[in-house]
Amino acid sequence: MSLKELTMQQHKNAERQKFASILMSGDIPVISYLRYLINQHACYNALENHKEFQLPDLRLSRSNNIQSDITELQMEFNVEQEKMLTKSTVNYIQHVNENIKSFDDFMAHVYVRYLGDLRGGQMIAKKIPGTGLYYQFQNPDELANSIYRQLNDNMANEAKLVFEYATKLFIEMYDVMVSENEIK
């Protein structure tokens, strides 16, 4: 089985979350999307500044683009970014910093996050508030290939964990939207 097949169930579970459908709907409130970006920035920043490993192609880096999107959107809001981090994001950062001990584990995170941005992120980019620099890549096929060349099926367990963190984030994002009356 391929890595994609080995992680299919976790991938589908993440996509089925209510927040994911709101993100894809084109109706996400700016504050909700801003909160999501702040959490994504923290996750990507942890990966991109890992003490041992780096991206297979530095053009994949997203944290600066995400920060630009945050800066653009937060002009409308007075938010403290640290207070917008979810429990799953804090736990994810801790996992990245303490538990990624091999290049395969690191690449499992790259596989889930960056390939997701290169592929599915292109659909999201058309539906979100703001410029959406987060989802803009130069030479996306070349960048995807830089990831594909590094993958193997032994990454499945770590990739499943990354999908589980993404699923938890989506659940938390939706719960905050409900508690803050941001859902239409």
mmCIF file with all atom_site columns, N, CA and C in Angstrom, residues 78 157 183:
data_model
loop_
_atom_site.group_PDB
_atom_site.id
_atom_site.type_symbol
_atom_site.label_atom_id
_atom_site.label_alt_id
_atom_site.label_comp_id
_atom_site.label_asym_id
_atom_site.label_entity_id
_atom_site.label_seq_id
_atom_site.pdbx_PDB_ins_code
_atom_site.Cartn_x
_atom_site.Cartn_y
_atom_site.Cartn_z
_atom_site.occupancy
_atom_site.B_iso_or_equiv
_atom_site.pdbx_formal_charge
_atom_site.auth_seq_id
_atom_site.auth_comp_id
_atom_site.auth_asym_id
_atom_site.auth_atom_id
_atom_site.pdbx_PDB_model_num
ATOM 1 N N  . ASN A 1 78  ? -8.426  43.713 16.796 1.00 0.00 ? 78  ASN A N  1
ATOM 2 C CA . ASN A 1 78  ? -7.398  43.864 17.811 1.00 0.00 ? 78  ASN A CA 1
ATOM 3 C C  . ASN A 1 78  ? -7.288  42.523 18.527 1.00 0.00 ? 78  ASN A C  1
ATOM 4 N N  . ASN A 1 157 ? 2.631   6.033  10.212 1.00 0.00 ? 157 ASN A N  1
ATOM 5 C CA . ASN A 1 157 ? 2.181   6.273  11.587 1.00 0.00 ? 157 ASN A CA 1
ATOM 6 C C  . ASN A 1 157 ? 2.326   7.735  11.981 1.00 0.00 ? 157 ASN A C  1
ATOM 7 N N  . ILE A 1 183 ? -20.852 31.746 13.405 1.00 0.00 ? 183 ILE A N  1
ATOM 8 C CA . ILE A 1 183 ? -21.463 30.937 12.358 1.00 0.00 ? 183 ILE A CA 1
ATOM 9 C C  . ILE A 1 183 ? -22.767 31.584 11.926 1.00 0.00 ? 183 ILE A C  1
#
